Short mmCIF file of C-alpha atoms and ligand atoms in Angstrom, two decimals:
data_model
loop_
_atom_site.label_atom_id
_atom_site.label_comp_id
_atom_site.label_asym_id
_atom_site.label_seq_id
_atom_site.Cartn_x
_atom_site.Cartn_y
_atom_site.Cartn_z
CA MET A 1 23.84 62.70 6.55
CA ASP A 2 20.59 62.32 4.57
CA GLY A 3 22.36 60.14 2.07
CA SER A 4 23.70 57.72 4.63
CA TYR A 5 20.33 57.66 6.42
CA ASN A 6 18.68 56.68 3.15
CA THR A 7 21.31 54.02 2.62
CA VAL A 8 20.66 52.61 6.07
CA VAL A 9 16.90 52.58 5.41
CA PHE A 10 17.52 51.02 2.03
CA ILE A 11 19.69 48.29 3.52
CA PHE A 12 17.14 47.75 6.30
CA VAL A 13 14.31 47.39 3.78
CA TRP A 14 16.49 45.22 1.62
CA LEU A 15 17.24 42.93 4.60
CA LEU A 16 13.53 42.77 5.42
CA THR A 17 12.79 41.77 1.86
CA LEU A 18 15.49 39.15 2.01
CA SER A 19 14.08 37.65 5.19
CA ASN A 20 10.62 37.66 3.65
CA VAL A 21 11.97 35.77 0.70
CA ASP A 22 13.58 33.36 3.14
CA LEU A 23 10.28 32.92 5.00
CA CYS A 24 8.52 32.19 1.73
CA ILE A 25 11.06 29.58 0.71
CA CYS A 26 10.82 28.15 4.21
CA ASN A 27 7.04 27.93 3.95
CA ALA A 28 7.09 26.46 0.47
CA SER A 29 9.42 23.66 1.47
CA SER A 30 7.72 22.99 4.82
CA GLU A 31 6.08 19.63 5.30
CA VAL A 32 2.94 18.93 3.38
CA GLN A 33 -0.04 18.71 5.73
CA CYS A 34 -2.16 15.60 5.99
CA ILE A 35 -5.92 15.48 5.29
CA PRO A 36 -7.83 15.17 8.62
CA ILE A 37 -10.26 12.48 7.41
CA GLU A 38 -7.32 10.39 6.23
CA ARG A 39 -5.50 10.84 9.53
CA ASP A 40 -8.61 9.62 11.36
CA ALA A 41 -8.80 6.61 9.05
CA LEU A 42 -5.20 5.71 9.84
CA LEU A 43 -5.73 6.09 13.58
CA LYS A 44 -8.78 3.83 13.42
CA MET A 45 -6.73 1.34 11.45
CA LYS A 46 -3.98 1.45 14.07
CA CYS A 47 -6.54 0.72 16.82
CA HIS A 48 -7.51 -2.53 15.15
CA LEU A 49 -4.02 -3.73 14.22
CA SER A 50 -1.79 -5.46 16.66
CA ASP A 51 1.67 -3.96 16.55
CA PRO A 52 3.81 -5.80 19.10
CA SER A 53 7.03 -3.98 18.24
CA ASN A 54 5.33 -0.57 18.21
CA LYS A 55 6.30 0.31 14.67
CA LEU A 56 3.39 2.76 14.58
CA ALA A 57 4.52 4.72 17.64
CA SER A 58 4.81 7.92 15.61
CA TRP A 59 1.16 7.64 14.51
CA SER A 60 -0.14 9.46 17.55
CA LEU A 61 2.76 11.72 18.35
CA HIS A 62 2.24 14.22 15.54
CA GLU A 63 -0.88 15.81 14.09
CA ASN A 64 0.52 15.57 10.59
CA CYS A 65 0.14 12.01 9.35
CA CYS A 66 2.38 12.80 6.39
CA ILE A 67 5.41 12.54 8.67
CA TRP A 68 4.32 9.28 10.31
CA ALA A 69 6.40 6.16 9.84
CA LEU A 70 5.43 3.87 6.96
CA VAL A 71 3.10 6.50 5.42
CA VAL A 72 3.80 8.37 2.18
CA CYS A 73 1.71 11.38 1.19
CA HIS A 74 1.48 13.22 -2.08
CA ASN A 75 4.04 15.98 -1.76
CA ILE A 76 1.61 18.70 -2.80
CA THR A 77 -1.97 17.58 -2.09
CA GLY A 78 -1.15 15.76 1.17
CA HIS A 79 -3.30 12.75 0.26
CA VAL A 80 -2.00 9.46 1.61
CA LEU A 81 -0.60 7.55 -1.36
CA GLU A 82 1.33 4.67 0.19
CA LEU A 83 1.19 2.45 3.27
CA HIS A 84 4.22 0.26 3.92
CA LEU A 85 2.84 -1.93 6.70
CA THR A 86 5.27 -4.73 6.08
CA THR A 87 7.63 -6.27 8.56
CA PRO A 88 11.13 -6.34 7.21
CA PRO A 89 13.49 -9.21 8.05
CA PRO A 90 14.93 -10.63 10.24
CA PHE A 91 12.43 -13.40 10.22
CA GLU A 92 12.52 -16.79 8.61
CA PHE A 93 10.11 -19.00 6.78
CA ILE A 94 10.69 -22.68 7.25
CA SER A 95 8.22 -24.80 5.29
CA GLY A 96 5.46 -22.30 5.80
CA VAL A 97 6.02 -21.73 9.47
CA THR A 98 6.94 -18.23 10.52
CA ILE A 99 9.61 -18.48 13.17
CA ASP A 100 9.69 -14.98 14.60
CA LYS A 101 6.25 -13.46 14.85
CA THR A 102 7.13 -11.06 17.60
CA SER A 103 7.52 -7.99 15.42
CA MET A 104 4.75 -8.64 12.91
CA PHE A 105 1.51 -6.79 12.44
CA GLY A 106 -1.60 -8.82 13.08
CA GLY A 107 -5.15 -8.31 14.24
CA GLU A 108 -7.73 -6.78 11.95
CA VAL A 109 -7.37 -4.73 8.77
CA HIS A 110 -10.07 -2.13 9.30
CA SER A 111 -12.35 -0.84 6.56
CA SER A 112 -11.49 2.75 7.50
CA LEU A 113 -8.83 2.22 4.82
CA LEU A 114 -11.63 2.99 2.35
CA ASP A 115 -11.32 6.64 3.38
CA LEU A 116 -7.89 6.74 1.74
CA LYS A 117 -9.32 7.48 -1.67
CA HIS A 118 -5.92 8.13 -3.24
CA LEU A 119 -4.06 5.16 -1.85
CA ASN A 120 -2.17 3.47 -4.64
CA TYR A 121 0.37 1.37 -2.74
CA LEU A 122 -0.61 -1.03 0.03
CA ASP A 123 1.94 -3.40 1.46
CA LEU A 124 0.77 -5.71 4.25
CA SER A 125 3.31 -8.41 3.47
CA SER A 126 5.33 -10.48 5.92
CA ASN A 127 2.84 -10.27 8.75
CA ASP A 128 0.71 -12.65 10.74
CA PHE A 129 -3.01 -12.23 10.24
CA ALA A 130 -3.71 -15.67 11.68
CA TYR A 131 -5.50 -17.17 8.61
CA MET A 132 -7.95 -14.29 8.54
CA GLN A 133 -10.01 -14.07 5.36
CA ILE A 134 -8.70 -11.33 3.04
CA PRO A 135 -11.10 -8.43 3.67
CA ASP A 136 -13.64 -7.99 0.85
CA PHE A 137 -13.42 -4.22 1.05
CA LEU A 138 -9.87 -4.24 -0.32
CA GLY A 139 -11.52 -5.08 -3.63
CA LEU A 140 -13.21 -1.67 -3.55
CA MET A 141 -9.93 0.23 -3.36
CA THR A 142 -9.75 0.84 -7.06
CA SER A 143 -7.01 3.45 -6.75
CA LEU A 144 -4.52 0.68 -5.91
CA THR A 145 -1.75 -0.03 -8.37
CA TYR A 146 0.36 -2.06 -5.92
CA LEU A 147 -1.08 -4.61 -3.50
CA ASN A 148 1.21 -6.91 -1.59
CA LEU A 149 -0.41 -9.42 0.77
CA SER A 150 2.33 -12.01 0.45
CA HIS A 151 3.51 -14.08 3.43
CA ALA A 152 0.95 -12.33 5.61
CA GLY A 153 -0.90 -15.36 6.96
CA PHE A 154 -4.16 -14.73 5.15
CA GLY A 155 -6.59 -17.59 4.59
CA GLY A 156 -9.81 -18.37 2.77
CA SER A 157 -10.48 -17.47 -0.82
CA ILE A 158 -9.72 -14.34 -2.82
CA PRO A 159 -12.74 -12.02 -2.62
CA LEU A 160 -14.49 -11.77 -5.98
CA GLN A 161 -14.26 -7.98 -5.75
CA PHE A 162 -10.51 -8.27 -6.21
CA TRP A 163 -10.92 -8.87 -9.90
CA ASN A 164 -12.39 -5.36 -10.17
CA LEU A 165 -9.10 -3.75 -9.14
CA SER A 166 -8.36 -2.89 -12.72
CA ASN A 167 -5.58 -0.39 -11.97
CA LEU A 168 -3.40 -3.01 -10.33
CA ILE A 169 0.06 -3.36 -11.80
CA TYR A 170 1.48 -5.50 -8.96
CA LEU A 171 -0.55 -8.16 -7.18
CA ASP A 172 1.38 -10.36 -4.78
CA LEU A 173 -0.62 -12.96 -2.84
CA GLY A 174 2.23 -15.46 -2.68
CA GLY A 175 3.15 -17.59 0.29
CA ASN A 176 0.00 -17.39 2.35
CA TYR A 177 -0.27 -21.22 2.30
CA ASN A 178 -3.92 -21.09 3.35
CA LEU A 179 -5.50 -19.31 0.42
CA LYS A 180 -7.96 -21.72 -1.22
CA GLY A 181 -10.53 -21.94 -3.93
CA SER A 182 -10.21 -21.51 -7.65
CA ILE A 183 -8.91 -18.64 -9.73
CA PRO A 184 -11.92 -17.23 -11.59
CA HIS A 185 -11.94 -16.20 -15.24
CA GLN A 186 -12.45 -12.57 -14.09
CA ILE A 187 -8.70 -12.44 -13.56
CA GLY A 188 -8.59 -11.45 -17.23
CA LYS A 189 -10.02 -8.07 -16.24
CA LEU A 190 -6.80 -7.00 -14.51
CA SER A 191 -5.38 -5.91 -17.82
CA ASN A 192 -2.69 -3.63 -16.38
CA LEU A 193 -1.01 -6.36 -14.35
CA GLN A 194 2.72 -6.66 -14.85
CA TYR A 195 3.40 -8.77 -11.78
CA LEU A 196 1.21 -11.58 -10.46
CA ASP A 197 2.21 -13.97 -7.70
CA LEU A 198 -0.34 -16.56 -6.56
CA GLY A 199 2.26 -19.19 -5.68
CA GLY A 200 2.68 -20.95 -2.37
CA ASN A 201 -1.05 -21.28 -1.76
CA GLU A 202 -3.69 -23.98 -2.00
CA PHE A 203 -5.68 -22.79 -4.97
CA ASN A 204 -7.16 -25.64 -6.95
CA GLY A 205 -8.86 -26.14 -10.26
CA SER A 206 -7.39 -25.09 -13.56
CA ILE A 207 -5.80 -21.81 -14.46
CA PRO A 208 -8.35 -19.86 -16.49
CA HIS A 209 -7.20 -19.25 -20.04
CA GLN A 210 -8.17 -15.57 -19.60
CA ILE A 211 -4.84 -15.19 -17.82
CA GLY A 212 -3.51 -15.11 -21.35
CA ASN A 213 -5.36 -11.78 -21.73
CA LEU A 214 -2.95 -10.15 -19.35
CA SER A 215 -0.78 -8.80 -22.10
CA ASN A 216 1.34 -6.56 -19.84
CA LEU A 217 2.37 -9.43 -17.59
CA ILE A 218 6.13 -9.66 -17.09
CA ASN A 219 6.31 -11.74 -13.90
CA LEU A 220 3.99 -14.67 -13.21
CA HIS A 221 4.40 -17.02 -10.25
CA LEU A 222 1.92 -19.84 -9.76
CA GLY A 223 4.13 -22.61 -8.41
CA ASN A 224 4.31 -24.52 -5.13
CA GLY A 225 0.61 -25.05 -4.90
CA LEU A 226 -2.16 -27.27 -6.20
CA LEU A 227 -2.60 -25.02 -9.23
CA SER A 228 0.72 -26.03 -10.72
CA LYS A 229 -0.79 -29.42 -11.57
CA SER A 230 -3.01 -27.86 -14.17
CA VAL A 231 -0.63 -25.47 -15.88
CA GLU A 232 -1.20 -27.39 -19.12
CA ASN A 233 -4.59 -25.71 -19.33
CA LEU A 234 -2.91 -22.38 -19.91
CA GLN A 235 -3.58 -21.27 -23.44
CA PRO A 236 -1.67 -18.20 -24.49
CA ILE A 237 -3.81 -15.90 -26.62
C1 NAG B 1 2.83 29.13 5.71
O1 NAG B 1 2.72 28.05 6.65
C2 NAG B 1 1.76 28.31 7.65
C3 NAG B 1 1.83 27.17 8.66
O2 NAG B 1 2.17 25.96 8.08
C4 NAG B 1 0.39 28.43 7.01
O3 NAG B 1 -0.59 28.69 8.00
C5 NAG B 1 0.40 29.57 6.01
O4 NAG B 1 -0.84 29.64 5.35
C6 NAG B 1 1.50 29.36 4.99
N1 NAG B 1 1.58 30.51 4.11
C7 NAG B 1 1.63 30.39 2.78
C8 NAG B 1 1.76 31.67 2.03
O5 NAG B 1 1.62 29.30 2.24
C1 NAG B 2 6.74 15.64 -5.87
O1 NAG B 2 7.07 14.30 -6.18
C2 NAG B 2 7.34 14.07 -7.54
C3 NAG B 2 7.59 12.60 -7.70
O2 NAG B 2 6.59 11.87 -7.10
C4 NAG B 2 8.54 14.88 -7.94
O3 NAG B 2 8.78 14.69 -9.31
C5 NAG B 2 8.27 16.34 -7.67
O4 NAG B 2 9.43 17.09 -7.96
C6 NAG B 2 7.90 16.56 -6.23
N1 NAG B 2 7.49 17.95 -6.04
C7 NAG B 2 7.90 18.67 -5.00
C8 NAG B 2 7.39 20.07 -4.93
O5 NAG B 2 8.64 18.20 -4.14
C1 NAG B 3 5.98 -8.28 -1.59
O1 NAG B 3 6.57 -8.36 -0.32
C2 NAG B 3 7.55 -9.39 -0.19
C3 NAG B 3 7.99 -9.47 1.25
O2 NAG B 3 7.97 -8.26 1.87
C4 NAG B 3 8.67 -9.09 -1.15
O3 NAG B 3 9.66 -10.11 -1.06
C5 NAG B 3 8.11 -9.05 -2.57
O4 NAG B 3 9.13 -8.72 -3.48
C6 NAG B 3 6.99 -8.04 -2.66
N1 NAG B 3 6.35 -8.13 -3.98
C7 NAG B 3 6.38 -7.16 -4.87
C8 NAG B 3 5.63 -7.37 -6.13
O5 NAG B 3 6.98 -6.10 -4.67
C1 NAG B 4 -17.29 -5.19 -10.25
O1 NAG B 4 -17.61 -3.97 -10.90
C2 NAG B 4 -18.79 -4.05 -11.66
C3 NAG B 4 -18.95 -2.78 -12.43
O2 NAG B 4 -18.35 -1.72 -11.80
C4 NAG B 4 -19.96 -4.29 -10.72
O3 NAG B 4 -21.15 -4.38 -11.44
C5 NAG B 4 -19.72 -5.61 -9.99
O4 NAG B 4 -20.75 -5.81 -9.05
C6 NAG B 4 -18.39 -5.59 -9.30
N1 NAG B 4 -18.12 -6.93 -8.81
C7 NAG B 4 -17.90 -7.17 -7.54
C8 NAG B 4 -17.66 -8.60 -7.18
O5 NAG B 4 -17.83 -6.29 -6.70
C1 NAG B 5 -9.73 -10.83 -23.39
O1 NAG B 5 -9.31 -10.05 -24.50
C2 NAG B 5 -10.25 -10.03 -25.55
C3 NAG B 5 -9.63 -9.27 -26.69
O2 NAG B 5 -8.84 -8.22 -26.25
C4 NAG B 5 -11.53 -9.36 -25.05
O3 NAG B 5 -12.49 -9.35 -26.08
C5 NAG B 5 -12.06 -10.15 -23.87
O4 NAG B 5 -13.20 -9.49 -23.34
C6 NAG B 5 -11.00 -10.27 -22.81
N1 NAG B 5 -11.49 -11.13 -21.74
C7 NAG B 5 -11.49 -10.77 -20.48
C8 NAG B 5 -11.99 -11.76 -19.49
O5 NAG B 5 -11.13 -9.67 -20.11
C1 NAG B 6 -11.31 -27.07 -4.72
O1 NAG B 6 -11.32 -27.23 -3.30
C2 NAG B 6 -12.62 -27.07 -2.73
C3 NAG B 6 -12.47 -27.20 -1.23
O2 NAG B 6 -11.55 -26.28 -0.77
C4 NAG B 6 -13.58 -28.09 -3.28
O3 NAG B 6 -14.86 -27.86 -2.74
C5 NAG B 6 -13.62 -27.97 -4.78
O4 NAG B 6 -14.41 -29.01 -5.31
C6 NAG B 6 -12.22 -28.08 -5.35
N1 NAG B 6 -12.32 -27.84 -6.80
C7 NAG B 6 -11.62 -28.55 -7.68
C8 NAG B 6 -11.83 -28.18 -9.11
O5 NAG B 6 -10.85 -29.41 -7.36
#
């Protein structure tokens, strides 16, 4: 009698332990929680963007911004690492004219992005920002390694601050058609660049020879713009 009682207690305790272990595993693999200040930054950003096809619907439904659409957090720290605010096809480009704008992001890119101190991947490509000047503050986001502003309808010149983004590995500004001005010699400071697309814009002047300093460059696109006329100025170092 005593023996079987002990066995029952033992099994009971053993089951309890098992369920505790289960709880622990459950907790450990539960979703990483987002940082409140970063969630607020994203919500502010959403307020200023136009989002006609409501791709950001999930951004207010849940507290935890790490499970929002188009957001990637660090799987342990919960810091926002990536924003994929691109509009995937179907859409078409015909000689620079975007045919279907109905699902594209537009409006304003808000400086609350600066609160995402760990952001390394920002994709705003294939959108319609209506020839808006590329925001200067993007040039302060030095954590970025990937910046894609291609085919996004930006205009004006590249902010000088951009050439301080020395961690960039990918910089895609292609196909905005309305980006103007010259490419400054400071481009040589982006020494980690492997991918650079400035094509399909209206940059003028010559290509600074400092581009030859970009020794990690694997992909370089400069064509379909005024710049291509002066490629002969390129002096490899
Ligand atoms: C388990 O998760 C809950 C809610 O997410 C949290 O409050 C608690 O601190 C976690 N426990 C451990 C041991 O991580
Ligand atoms: C976190 O992500 C990295 C890759 O970014 C992966 O190697 C690692 O296993 C992940 N850790 C956890 C706990 O999921
Ligand atoms: C940038 O985005 C465009 C369109 O979404 C894509 O075709 C291109 O490959 C991207 N560039 C890089 C460097 O990933
Ligand atoms: C680039 O960074 C340097 C040093 O950090 C700073 O002095 C300079 O003002 C920055 N340039 C721009 C255009 O922000
Ligand atoms: C180009 O590289 C040379 C040698 O590595 C360096 O001295 C120079 O400062 C670099 N120029 C720019 C603009 O980064
Ligand atoms: C480039 O274009 C601007 C006008 O957008 C003009 O002021 C400037 O003189 C041009 N520079 C060269 C080198 O052609």
